[in-house]
Amino acid sequence: MRILNDYVKRWVESSARFLKPDQIYWCDGSDEEEERLTKQAVKEGILKPLNPIYYPNSYLYRSVDGDAGPEGVQSFLCTDSEKDRSDSFSWRPPQEMYEFILQEMQGAMEGRTLYVVPYIMGPANSPFARVGIELTDSLYTVLNMFKLSRIGDKAWKIIGDRNDFFRGVHSKGSLDRNNRLVVHFPDRNLCYSFNMEYGGYAFQTKASVAMINGSYWASREGWLAEHMTILEVESPRGQLYYFAGAFPSFCGKSNLAFMKVPPYAKGYKCRTISDDSAWLHLGPDGRLWAVNPETGFFSNLAGVNAVSTPNAYEAVKSDTIFSNVALDSKNRPWWRKKTTEPDREMTDWRGQKWVRGQDDPENLDHINSRLSVAGEKMPSLSKHWEEPTGVPISAFIFGGRSSDVDPLVREARNWSEGLYYGLTLQAERQNDLIRNPFGMMQFMGSDLGSYLENWLSLGRNLVETPKIFRVNWFRKDPDGQYVWPGFCQNFRVLEWMIKRIDGQISAHKTPLGLIPQPGDLNFEGLDMPKKASYEALFWINKDAWIKDRNHLRAYLNNYENLPRLFYDEMDKEAGAIEQY
Ligand code: GTP
Ligand code: SPV
Ligand code: MN
């Protein structure tokens, strides 16, 4: 099946000349190949089989220390012209950086196999699909790409005799934690990642193509490549609604994507299209249509259990790669909140013996432990998940993590106010408050001003702009407890949104947006005193809000050329807060 055109051959040959692998392996993406390479990974000690009675065909992977997350990666985005540089990445003249990275990676694959992995981003027959090839010496990466991307012959077929495929080179190198490099050349359709095996950058389809290069192309071509979940909700009448949700990392996208409807909401169904990224295009009907550029999920395990996230919990029961989890006494994977308590004796994620009551629980599993599963494994997968034209977006949801600022949910009164909701996204992490406009900052390939301008111009071309909501599942009471039960119960908020989209109910007007009328948010069966909980979820903490917005203003001072409209919204909001 493999069709090797001269562009592919020449590029692989020239890459092999400086990487110096022992051999080159061309992936066909077949089931047989996945099985064979998995066996090889086990033999080489890259993957460790888990208890096949409980977790058949599932494996553990352990990162070396310092490589289990994106922290500490030096990332560059070298646009041909410095004026196109991104605010989120370092910039160097591309030719200089190109020579540097080639020099760094000289001989990186000596004694190793170079795997050639062709892939398609987006449904194969979609007008929005793009193709690429990753060269990697990491079998862990190849095996993840089997689950997360459309790889092999189906991609070779589309690459055909084309030369416009994205070119990516990845090498584990020496896994030197002080020299983890990611370098993007978006004008040249090219990227390199080196000295790491962390999924976010080793699987280049994940962040580098779907979001980083994606958002660079998108802001030039007038579409959107976002850090968003795509969720389908079917109403009891059979009507379908599609939500696109942008949240900073670790703020609940996957949990939303894998949502199971709670028993009270008879007749509703939630289904998954995407858990982490979305490509959205203006359709001929003037609506926004979204596809998932990936095919599987590389999601957080922390917090996943049979009650909070039953679909994800079910999905990982077989055919899963677990990264950086602990092992229990029966050689089953364990991560925080999987069970209320770990066994007395465990193996921590580094492979060391761990004893409850003696060793630090923080060291047991890694906070960023991840699951890798193919889309088909997810019980909630929508049958529309590979629709070539995508699914039409009914509403956007922007969600942050704030203990005292944002109420549970607000609806924007118009598109500009909604985009301002996106700009103000923030996430509390330990003792830090991290601003993260649109949840996209660590992936934003263009500068923030152009990014915002692109949203505005796209909005002008929409026949009708989708509603925009802002949520916060993480509000806390004075005792530090979450005020809202969250997880599957977030469906109650979606149900309110659907009624708003359909114009079935009115909303309570506040100077900061529209909130549910008391009684319109269903509390049935929740163990919360009705009135107290409504107030706890929606009251405005004026001091906290003002403090947050001062923080926002200081943050935005780092950026130039942001559209005027966002400052107008900020001033309007400041006036509104004063009224409280
Ligand atoms: P990335 O994959 O890093 O982009 O993260 P994400 O946005 O997909 O976040 P995810 O859904 O994995 O959730 C991150 C953490 O927040 C996990 O530990 C979840 O258990 C927790 N979480 C998710 N939803 C809720 C919620 O509604 N309430 C509470 N309290 N915690 C939640
Ligand atoms: C995130 O950091 O938002 C992720 C994980 O989803 S990764 O992009 O793979 O680093
Ligand atoms: Mn993410």
Coordinates of C-alpha atoms and ligand atoms in Angstrom, one line a residue:
M1 CA 0.0 0.0 0.0
R2 CA 2.8 2.4 0.9
I3 CA 3.3 5.1 -1.7
L4 CA 6.6 6.7 -1.3
N5 CA 7.0 9.8 -3.4
D6 CA 10.3 11.4 -4.0
Y7 CA 9.7 14.2 -1.5
V8 CA 9.1 11.7 1.2
K9 CA 12.1 9.6 0.3
R10 CA 14.5 12.6 0.0
W11 CA 13.4 14.1 3.3
V12 CA 13.6 10.8 5.2
E13 CA 17.1 10.1 3.7
S14 CA 18.4 13.5 4.4
S15 CA 17.1 13.3 8.0
A16 CA 18.6 9.9 8.5
R17 CA 22.0 11.3 7.3
F18 CA 22.3 13.5 10.4
L19 CA 20.3 11.4 12.9
K20 CA 22.3 8.3 11.9
P21 CA 19.9 5.5 13.0
D22 CA 20.8 1.9 12.6
Q23 CA 17.7 1.2 10.6
I24 CA 14.6 2.8 9.2
Y25 CA 11.2 1.3 9.8
W26 CA 8.1 2.4 7.8
C27 CA 4.8 2.2 9.6
D28 CA 1.7 0.8 7.9
G29 CA -0.6 1.3 10.8
S30 CA -2.1 -2.2 10.8
D31 CA -3.4 -4.0 13.8
E32 CA -0.8 -6.7 13.2
E33 CA 1.9 -4.1 13.3
E34 CA 0.6 -2.5 16.6
E35 CA 0.6 -6.0 18.2
R36 CA 4.1 -6.8 17.0
L37 CA 5.6 -3.4 18.0
T38 CA 3.8 -3.7 21.4
K39 CA 5.5 -7.1 22.0
Q40 CA 8.8 -5.5 21.0
A41 CA 8.3 -2.6 23.4
V42 CA 7.6 -5.1 26.2
K43 CA 10.8 -7.0 25.3
E44 CA 12.8 -3.8 25.3
G45 CA 11.4 -2.9 28.7
I46 CA 9.7 0.3 27.4
L47 CA 6.2 -1.0 28.4
K48 CA 5.4 -3.2 31.3
P49 CA 2.3 -5.4 31.0
L50 CA -0.4 -4.9 33.7
N51 CA -2.5 -7.7 35.2
P52 CA -4.3 -9.2 32.2
I53 CA -7.2 -10.4 34.3
Y54 CA -8.2 -6.9 35.2
Y55 CA -6.5 -4.9 32.5
P56 CA -6.0 -7.0 29.3
N57 CA -3.6 -5.7 26.7
S58 CA -2.7 -2.7 28.9
Y59 CA 0.7 -1.4 29.8
L60 CA 2.6 0.9 32.1
Y61 CA 5.1 3.4 30.9
R62 CA 7.4 5.3 33.2
S63 CA 9.0 8.7 32.3
V64 CA 12.4 9.5 33.6
D65 CA 12.3 12.1 36.3
G66 CA 11.6 15.6 34.9
D67 CA 10.0 14.3 31.8
A68 CA 6.5 13.5 33.0
G69 CA 5.0 16.9 32.0
P70 CA 5.7 19.9 29.9
E71 CA 7.4 21.9 32.6
G72 CA 10.9 23.0 31.8
V73 CA 10.6 22.5 28.0
Q74 CA 12.4 25.2 26.0
S75 CA 10.0 25.9 23.2
F76 CA 10.6 28.0 20.1
L77 CA 8.5 29.2 17.3
C78 CA 10.6 30.6 14.5
T79 CA 8.5 32.4 12.0
D80 CA 10.2 33.7 8.9
S81 CA 9.5 37.2 9.9
E82 CA 10.0 38.3 13.5
K83 CA 6.9 40.5 13.3
D84 CA 4.8 37.3 13.1
R85 CA 6.3 35.9 16.3
S86 CA 4.1 34.3 18.9
D87 CA 3.9 35.8 22.4
S88 CA 4.1 32.3 23.9
F89 CA 7.4 31.0 22.4
S90 CA 10.9 32.2 22.0
W91 CA 11.9 33.4 18.6
R92 CA 15.3 33.1 16.8
P93 CA 16.0 33.7 13.1
P94 CA 14.8 30.5 11.5
Q95 CA 18.0 29.7 9.6
E96 CA 20.1 30.1 12.7
M97 CA 17.8 27.9 14.8
Y98 CA 17.5 25.3 12.0
E99 CA 21.3 24.9 12.0
F100 CA 21.4 24.8 15.8
I101 CA 18.8 22.1 16.2
L102 CA 20.3 20.0 13.4
Q103 CA 23.7 20.3 15.2
E104 CA 22.1 19.4 18.5
M105 CA 20.4 16.3 17.0
Q106 CA 23.5 15.0 15.1
G107 CA 23.8 11.3 15.6
A108 CA 20.8 11.3 18.1
M109 CA 19.5 8.0 16.7
E110 CA 22.8 6.1 16.7
G111 CA 22.1 2.5 17.6
R112 CA 18.4 3.0 17.3
T113 CA 15.6 2.5 14.9
L114 CA 14.0 5.5 13.1
Y115 CA 10.3 5.0 12.8
V116 CA 8.5 6.8 9.9
V117 CA 5.0 7.5 11.0
P118 CA 2.6 9.1 8.5
Y119 CA -0.6 10.6 9.9
I120 CA -3.8 12.4 9.0
M121 CA -5.2 15.2 11.2
G122 CA -9.0 15.3 11.0
P123 CA -11.2 12.7 9.3
A124 CA -9.5 11.3 6.2
N125 CA -12.1 12.6 3.8
S126 CA -12.6 15.9 5.4
P127 CA -11.9 19.1 3.5
F128 CA -10.1 20.3 6.7
A129 CA -7.8 17.3 7.0
R130 CA -4.0 17.8 6.9
V131 CA -1.3 15.2 6.6
G132 CA 2.1 14.9 8.2
I133 CA 5.0 12.5 8.9
E134 CA 6.8 12.1 12.2
L135 CA 10.2 10.6 12.4
T136 CA 10.9 9.3 15.8
D137 CA 13.2 6.9 17.7
S138 CA 10.6 6.4 20.5
L139 CA 8.5 3.2 20.3
Y140 CA 6.4 4.6 23.1
T141 CA 5.5 7.5 20.8
V142 CA 4.7 5.2 17.9
L143 CA 2.4 3.1 20.0
N144 CA 0.6 6.1 21.3
M145 CA 0.1 7.4 17.8
F146 CA -1.6 4.2 16.9
K147 CA -4.3 5.1 19.5
L148 CA -4.3 8.9 19.1
S149 CA -3.9 9.5 15.4
R150 CA -4.8 8.2 12.0
I151 CA -1.5 6.6 11.1
G152 CA -0.1 4.3 8.4
D153 CA -1.5 3.3 5.0
K154 CA -4.5 5.5 5.2
A155 CA -2.1 8.4 5.5
W156 CA 0.3 7.2 2.9
K157 CA -2.7 7.0 0.5
I158 CA -3.6 10.7 1.1
I159 CA 0.1 11.8 1.0
G160 CA 0.2 10.3 -2.4
D161 CA 2.6 12.4 -4.5
R162 CA 2.1 15.5 -2.3
N163 CA 4.9 17.6 -0.9
D164 CA 2.8 19.7 1.5
F165 CA 2.9 17.2 4.3
F166 CA 4.0 18.5 7.7
R167 CA 7.5 17.3 8.6
G168 CA 8.4 16.5 12.2
V169 CA 11.5 15.0 13.8
H170 CA 11.5 13.7 17.3
S171 CA 14.3 12.0 19.2
K172 CA 14.5 11.0 22.9
G173 CA 18.2 12.0 22.6
S174 CA 19.7 11.5 26.0
L175 CA 16.5 12.6 27.8
D176 CA 18.7 15.4 29.3
R177 CA 16.1 17.2 31.4
N178 CA 18.1 20.4 31.2
N179 CA 18.0 20.5 27.4
R180 CA 14.5 19.5 26.4
L181 CA 13.9 21.4 23.1
V182 CA 10.8 21.9 20.9
V183 CA 11.3 24.0 17.8
H184 CA 8.6 24.9 15.4
F185 CA 9.0 26.5 11.9
P186 CA 5.4 27.1 11.0
D187 CA 6.2 28.8 7.7
R188 CA 8.2 25.7 6.6
N189 CA 5.7 23.1 7.9
L190 CA 8.4 21.7 10.1
C191 CA 9.1 20.9 13.8
Y192 CA 11.6 19.2 16.0
S193 CA 11.4 17.9 19.5
F194 CA 14.4 16.6 21.3
N195 CA 15.6 15.1 24.6
M196 CA 12.2 14.2 25.9
E197 CA 9.5 11.5 25.6
Y198 CA 6.7 13.4 27.3
G199 CA 3.6 12.9 25.2
G200 CA 2.6 16.5 24.8
Y201 CA 5.6 17.1 22.6
A202 CA 6.9 13.6 21.6
F203 CA 3.5 12.8 19.9
Q204 CA 3.8 15.8 17.6
T205 CA 0.2 15.5 16.4
K206 CA -0.9 16.3 20.0
A207 CA 0.2 19.9 20.7
S208 CA 2.6 20.8 17.9
V209 CA 0.4 20.2 14.9
A210 CA -3.2 20.2 16.3
M211 CA -2.7 23.4 18.3
I212 CA 0.6 25.2 17.9
N213 CA 1.2 25.1 14.2
G214 CA -2.6 24.7 13.8
S215 CA -3.3 28.1 15.5
Y216 CA -0.6 29.8 13.4
W217 CA -2.2 28.6 10.2
A218 CA -5.7 29.2 11.5
S219 CA -5.1 32.8 12.4
R220 CA -3.7 33.4 8.8
E221 CA -6.4 31.4 7.0
G222 CA -9.4 32.6 9.1
W223 CA -10.3 29.4 11.0
L224 CA -9.7 28.3 14.6
A225 CA -7.4 25.6 16.0
E226 CA -8.2 25.5 19.7
H227 CA -7.5 23.8 23.0
M228 CA -11.1 22.7 23.2
T229 CA -13.3 19.7 24.0
I230 CA -16.2 19.0 21.7
L231 CA -19.3 17.5 23.4
E232 CA -22.6 16.3 21.9
V233 CA -25.8 16.4 23.9
E234 CA -29.0 14.8 22.7
S235 CA -32.2 16.0 24.3
P236 CA -35.2 13.7 25.1
R237 CA -36.8 15.0 21.8
G238 CA -33.8 13.8 19.8
Q239 CA -32.3 17.3 19.2
L240 CA -28.5 17.4 19.0
Y241 CA -26.5 20.2 20.6
Y242 CA -22.7 20.6 20.2
F243 CA -20.6 22.5 22.8
A244 CA -17.0 23.5 22.2
G245 CA -15.3 24.1 25.6
A246 CA -12.0 25.9 26.2
F247 CA -10.4 25.4 29.6
P248 CA -6.8 25.8 30.6
S249 CA -4.9 22.5 31.2
F250 CA -6.2 20.5 34.2
C251 CA -9.4 22.4 34.4
G252 CA -12.0 19.9 33.3
K253 CA -12.1 19.5 29.5
S254 CA -11.8 15.7 29.4
N255 CA -14.2 15.3 32.3
L256 CA -16.7 17.3 30.3
A257 CA -16.0 15.4 27.1
F258 CA -16.6 12.0 28.8
M259 CA -19.6 13.2 30.8
K260 CA -22.3 10.7 31.7
V261 CA -25.8 12.1 32.2
P262 CA -26.9 11.8 35.9
P263 CA -30.0 9.6 36.6
Y264 CA -32.3 12.6 37.2
A265 CA -32.0 13.8 33.6
K266 CA -34.0 11.1 31.9
G267 CA -33.9 11.0 28.2
Y268 CA -30.7 13.1 27.8
K269 CA -27.5 11.7 26.4
C270 CA -24.0 13.1 26.3
R271 CA -21.4 11.9 23.8
T272 CA -17.8 12.6 23.1
I273 CA -16.3 14.1 19.9
S274 CA -13.0 15.5 21.2
D275 CA -11.4 15.9 24.6
D276 CA -8.5 18.3 24.0
S277 CA -8.4 20.0 20.7
A278 CA -10.8 21.2 18.0
W279 CA -10.5 22.6 14.5
L280 CA -13.3 24.9 13.6
H281 CA -14.2 26.3 10.2
L282 CA -16.9 28.6 8.9
G283 CA -19.4 26.4 7.0
P284 CA -21.3 27.4 3.8
D285 CA -24.4 27.9 6.1
G286 CA -22.6 30.6 8.1
R287 CA -22.2 28.4 11.2
L288 CA -19.0 27.1 12.8
W289 CA -18.3 23.4 12.2
A290 CA -15.8 21.5 14.4
V291 CA -13.7 18.4 13.8
N292 CA -11.4 16.6 16.2
P293 CA -7.9 16.5 14.6
E294 CA -7.1 13.5 16.7
T295 CA -8.6 10.0 17.1
G296 CA -8.0 9.1 20.7
F297 CA -7.5 10.5 24.1
F298 CA -4.3 11.3 26.1
S299 CA -6.1 12.5 29.2
N300 CA -5.4 13.0 32.9
L301 CA -6.0 10.1 35.2
A302 CA -6.0 12.1 38.4
G303 CA -9.6 12.1 39.7
V304 CA -10.9 9.4 37.3
N305 CA -13.1 6.9 39.1
A306 CA -16.3 4.9 38.6
V307 CA -18.4 7.7 40.2
S308 CA -16.8 10.9 38.9
T309 CA -15.9 9.8 35.4
P310 CA -17.6 6.4 34.7
N311 CA -17.0 6.5 30.9
A312 CA -13.2 7.2 31.2
Y313 CA -13.0 4.6 34.0
E314 CA -14.7 2.0 31.7
A315 CA -12.6 3.0 28.7
V316 CA -9.2 2.2 30.4
K317 CA -10.2 -1.3 31.4
S318 CA -8.4 -2.8 28.4
D319 CA -6.1 -1.7 25.5
T320 CA -4.7 1.2 27.4
I321 CA -1.2 2.7 27.9
F322 CA -0.9 4.2 31.4
S323 CA 1.8 6.7 31.8
N324 CA 3.3 7.4 35.3
V325 CA 0.7 5.6 37.5
A326 CA 1.5 3.6 40.6
L327 CA 0.9 -0.1 40.8
D328 CA -1.1 -1.9 43.5
S329 CA -0.3 -5.3 45.0
K330 CA -2.1 -7.0 42.1
N331 CA -0.1 -5.2 39.4
R332 CA -3.1 -3.0 38.5
P333 CA -2.6 0.7 37.7
W334 CA -3.4 3.1 40.5
W335 CA -3.8 6.9 40.4
R336 CA -5.1 9.5 42.9
K337 CA -8.8 9.2 43.7
K338 CA -9.1 5.9 41.7
T339 CA -10.0 4.4 45.1
T340 CA -10.4 6.1 48.4
E341 CA -7.2 4.6 49.6
P342 CA -4.3 2.9 48.0
D343 CA -3.2 -0.6 49.2
R344 CA -0.9 -0.7 52.1
E345 CA 2.0 -1.7 49.9
M346 CA 2.3 -0.2 46.5
T347 CA 4.9 0.5 43.8
D348 CA 5.2 4.2 43.1
W349 CA 5.3 5.7 39.6
R350 CA 9.1 5.7 39.7
G351 CA 9.2 1.9 40.4
Q352 CA 10.1 2.2 44.1
K353 CA 8.3 0.4 47.0
W354 CA 5.8 2.6 48.7
V355 CA 4.1 2.0 52.1
R356 CA 1.0 3.7 53.3
G357 CA 1.4 5.7 56.5
Q358 CA 5.1 5.8 55.9
D359 CA 5.7 7.3 52.5
D360 CA 4.5 10.6 51.1
P361 CA 1.1 10.1 49.1
E362 CA 2.2 12.9 46.7
N363 CA 5.0 10.6 45.5
L364 CA 2.8 7.6 44.8
D365 CA 1.5 8.4 41.3
H366 CA 2.5 11.4 39.2
I367 CA 0.0 14.3 39.3
N368 CA 0.1 14.4 35.4
S369 CA -0.4 10.6 35.0
R370 CA -2.2 10.0 31.7
L371 CA -4.3 7.4 29.9
S372 CA -3.9 6.7 26.2
V373 CA -6.9 5.1 24.5
A374 CA -8.3 4.9 21.0
G375 CA -11.5 6.8 20.5
E376 CA -13.4 3.6 19.9
K377 CA -12.7 2.5 23.5
M378 CA -14.7 5.4 24.9
P379 CA -18.3 4.2 25.7
S380 CA -19.6 7.7 25.1
L381 CA -18.0 8.2 21.7
S382 CA -20.5 9.9 19.3
K383 CA -21.3 8.3 16.0
H384 CA -20.7 11.7 14.4
W385 CA -17.1 12.0 15.7
E386 CA -15.6 11.4 12.3
E387 CA -18.1 13.5 10.3
P388 CA -16.0 14.9 7.4
T389 CA -17.6 18.3 7.7
G390 CA -17.6 18.3 11.5
V391 CA -20.4 19.1 13.8
P392 CA -22.2 22.5 14.0
I393 CA -21.3 24.4 17.2
S394 CA -24.4 25.5 19.3
A395 CA -22.4 27.2 22.0
F396 CA -18.9 27.9 23.4
I397 CA -18.1 27.3 27.0
F398 CA -15.1 29.0 28.6
G399 CA -14.1 27.6 32.0
G400 CA -11.4 28.4 34.5
R401 CA -10.4 27.4 38.0
S402 CA -11.1 30.0 40.6
S403 CA -12.0 29.5 44.2
D404 CA -13.6 32.9 44.8
V405 CA -14.1 35.0 41.6
D406 CA -16.3 33.4 39.0
P407 CA -19.8 32.1 39.7
L408 CA -20.9 28.6 38.6
V409 CA -22.2 29.9 35.2
R410 CA -22.8 33.0 33.3
E411 CA -24.1 33.6 29.8
A412 CA -22.6 36.5 27.8
R413 CA -25.1 39.1 26.5
N414 CA -23.3 39.3 23.2
W415 CA -20.4 37.9 21.2
S416 CA -17.9 40.6 22.4
E417 CA -18.7 40.0 26.0
G418 CA -18.4 36.3 25.4
L419 CA -14.9 36.7 23.9
Y420 CA -14.0 38.8 26.8
Y421 CA -15.0 35.8 29.0
G422 CA -12.4 33.9 27.0
L423 CA -9.7 36.5 27.5
T424 CA -10.2 36.5 31.3
L425 CA -9.7 32.7 31.8
Q426 CA -7.5 31.9 34.7
A427 CA -6.4 28.8 36.6
E428 CA -5.3 28.6 40.2
R429 CA -2.5 26.1 40.6
Q430 CA -1.1 25.5 44.0
N431 CA -0.4 29.0 45.2
D432 CA -0.2 30.6 41.8
L433 CA -2.8 32.3 39.7
I434 CA -2.0 31.6 36.0
R435 CA -3.8 33.7 33.4
N436 CA -4.6 31.8 30.3
P437 CA -6.7 33.5 27.6
F438 CA -8.9 31.0 25.9
G439 CA -6.9 28.2 27.7
M440 CA -4.6 28.5 24.7
M441 CA -1.5 30.4 25.9
Q442 CA 0.9 27.5 26.0
F443 CA -0.2 26.5 22.5
M444 CA -0.8 29.9 20.8
G445 CA 1.2 29.9 17.6
S446 CA 0.3 33.5 16.7
D447 CA 0.6 36.6 18.8
L448 CA -2.3 37.3 21.2
G449 CA -3.5 40.4 19.2
S450 CA -3.8 38.5 15.9
Y451 CA -5.4 35.6 17.7
L452 CA -8.1 37.8 19.2
E453 CA -8.5 39.7 15.9
N454 CA -9.1 36.3 14.1
W455 CA -11.9 35.5 16.5
L456 CA -13.5 38.9 15.9
S457 CA -13.3 38.7 12.1
L458 CA -14.6 35.2 12.2
G459 CA -17.5 36.4 14.3
R460 CA -18.3 39.0 11.7
N461 CA -18.7 36.3 9.1
L462 CA -21.1 34.1 11.1
V463 CA -24.7 34.3 10.2
E464 CA -25.5 33.9 13.8
T465 CA -22.9 33.9 16.6
P466 CA -23.2 30.9 19.0
K467 CA -24.0 31.7 22.6
I468 CA -21.0 31.9 24.9
F469 CA -21.0 30.7 28.5
R470 CA -18.5 31.0 31.2
V471 CA -18.3 28.3 33.9
N472 CA -16.3 27.6 37.0
W473 CA -16.6 24.2 38.7
F474 CA -14.1 25.1 41.4
R475 CA -15.6 27.7 43.6
K476 CA -14.8 27.1 47.3
D477 CA -16.6 27.9 50.6
P478 CA -14.7 29.6 53.5
D479 CA -13.7 26.1 54.7
G480 CA -12.0 25.4 51.4
Q481 CA -14.6 22.9 50.2
Y482 CA -15.9 22.9 46.6
V483 CA -19.4 24.5 46.6
W484 CA -20.5 22.5 43.5
P485 CA -20.4 18.7 43.2
G486 CA -19.0 18.9 39.7
F487 CA -18.2 16.0 37.3
C488 CA -21.4 14.4 36.0
Q489 CA -23.5 16.9 37.9
N490 CA -22.1 19.6 35.6
F491 CA -24.8 18.3 33.3
R492 CA -27.2 20.4 35.2
V493 CA -25.5 23.4 33.9
L494 CA -25.5 22.1 30.4
E495 CA -29.2 21.5 30.7
W496 CA -29.8 25.1 31.6
M497 CA -27.6 26.2 28.7
I498 CA -29.7 24.1 26.3
K499 CA -32.9 25.7 27.6
R500 CA -31.3 29.1 27.0
I501 CA -30.2 28.1 23.5
D502 CA -33.7 27.1 22.7
G503 CA -35.1 30.2 24.2
Q504 CA -37.3 28.2 26.6
I505 CA -36.5 30.1 29.7
S506 CA -35.5 33.6 30.7
A507 CA -32.3 34.4 32.7
H508 CA -31.5 36.6 35.6
K509 CA -29.8 39.8 34.4
T510 CA -26.7 40.9 36.3
P511 CA -24.2 43.6 35.4
L512 CA -21.7 40.8 34.7
G513 CA -23.9 38.6 32.4
L514 CA -26.9 36.4 32.6
I515 CA -27.3 33.8 35.3
P516 CA -30.0 31.2 36.0
Q517 CA -33.2 32.3 37.7
P518 CA -33.5 30.6 41.1
G519 CA -35.3 27.4 40.3
D520 CA -34.1 27.1 36.7
L521 CA -31.0 25.2 37.7
N522 CA -32.1 21.8 38.7
F523 CA -30.9 20.8 42.2
E524 CA -33.1 17.7 42.3
G525 CA -31.5 14.8 44.2
L526 CA -28.4 16.9 45.1
D527 CA -27.5 16.9 48.7
M528 CA -27.5 20.7 49.0
P529 CA -29.8 23.1 50.7
K530 CA -31.5 24.8 47.8
K531 CA -31.4 28.5 48.7
A532 CA -28.0 28.4 50.4
S533 CA -26.4 26.6 47.4
Y534 CA -27.8 29.1 44.8
E535 CA -26.4 31.9 46.8
A536 CA -23.1 30.2 47.4
L537 CA -22.8 29.5 43.7
F538 CA -23.7 32.9 42.3
W539 CA -22.8 35.6 44.8
I540 CA -20.2 38.1 43.6
N541 CA -17.2 38.5 45.8
K542 CA -16.4 42.1 44.8
D543 CA -13.0 42.3 46.4
A544 CA -11.8 39.1 44.9
W545 CA -13.1 40.2 41.5
I546 CA -11.3 43.6 41.6
K547 CA -8.1 41.9 42.7
D548 CA -8.4 39.4 39.8
R549 CA -9.0 42.1 37.2
N550 CA -6.0 44.1 38.5
H551 CA -4.0 41.0 38.0
L552 CA -5.5 40.7 34.5
R553 CA -4.6 44.3 33.6
A554 CA -1.0 43.8 34.7
Y555 CA -0.8 40.7 32.7
L556 CA -2.2 42.3 29.5
N557 CA 0.4 45.0 29.8
N558 CA 2.8 42.4 28.5
Y559 CA 1.0 42.3 25.2
E560 CA 0.8 44.8 22.4
N561 CA -1.9 45.5 19.8
L562 CA -4.8 43.8 21.5
P563 CA -8.1 44.9 19.8
R564 CA -9.6 47.9 21.5
L565 CA -12.9 46.1 22.0
F566 CA -11.4 44.0 24.8
Y567 CA -10.4 47.1 26.8
D568 CA -13.9 48.5 26.3
E569 CA -15.3 45.3 27.7
M570 CA -12.9 45.5 30.6
D571 CA -13.9 49.0 31.4
K572 CA -17.6 48.1 31.1
E573 CA -17.0 45.2 33.5
A574 CA -15.1 47.5 35.9
G575 CA -18.2 49.8 36.0
A576 CA -20.5 46.8 36.5
I577 CA -18.5 45.5 39.5
E578 CA -18.7 48.9 41.0
Q579 CA -22.5 48.6 41.0
Y580 CA -22.4 45.5 43.3
Ligands
GTP1 P1 -5.6 18.7 30.1 O1 -5.7 17.4 29.5 O2 -4.4 19.0 30.9 O3 -5.8 19.8 29.0 O4 -6.8 18.9 31.2 P2 -8.4 18.9 31.1 O5 -8.9 20.3 30.9 O6 -8.9 17.9 30.1 O7 -8.8 18.5 32.6 P3 -9.4 17.2 33.2 O8 -10.8 17.0 32.7 O9 -8.5 16.1 33.0 O10 -9.5 17.6 34.7 C1 -8.4 18.0 35.5 C2 -8.6 17.7 37.0 O11 -9.8 18.4 37.4 C3 -8.8 16.3 37.3 O12 -8.1 15.9 38.5 C4 -10.3 16.2 37.5 O13 -10.6 15.1 38.3 C5 -10.7 17.5 38.0 N1 -12.0 17.9 37.6 C6 -12.6 17.8 36.4 N2 -13.9 18.3 36.4 C7 -14.1 18.6 37.7 C8 -15.3 19.1 38.4 O14 -16.4 19.3 37.8 N3 -15.2 19.4 39.7 C9 -14.0 19.2 40.4 N4 -14.0 19.4 41.7 N5 -12.9 18.7 39.8 C10 -13.0 18.4 38.5
SPV2 C1 -2.2 19.9 28.3 O1 -1.1 20.2 28.9 O2 -3.1 20.7 28.2 C2 -2.5 18.5 27.8 C3 -1.4 17.6 27.8 O3 -3.5 18.2 27.4 S1 -0.2 17.9 26.6 O4 -0.7 18.9 25.7 O5 -0.1 16.6 26.0 O6 0.9 18.4 27.3
MN3 MN -4.8 19.9 27.2

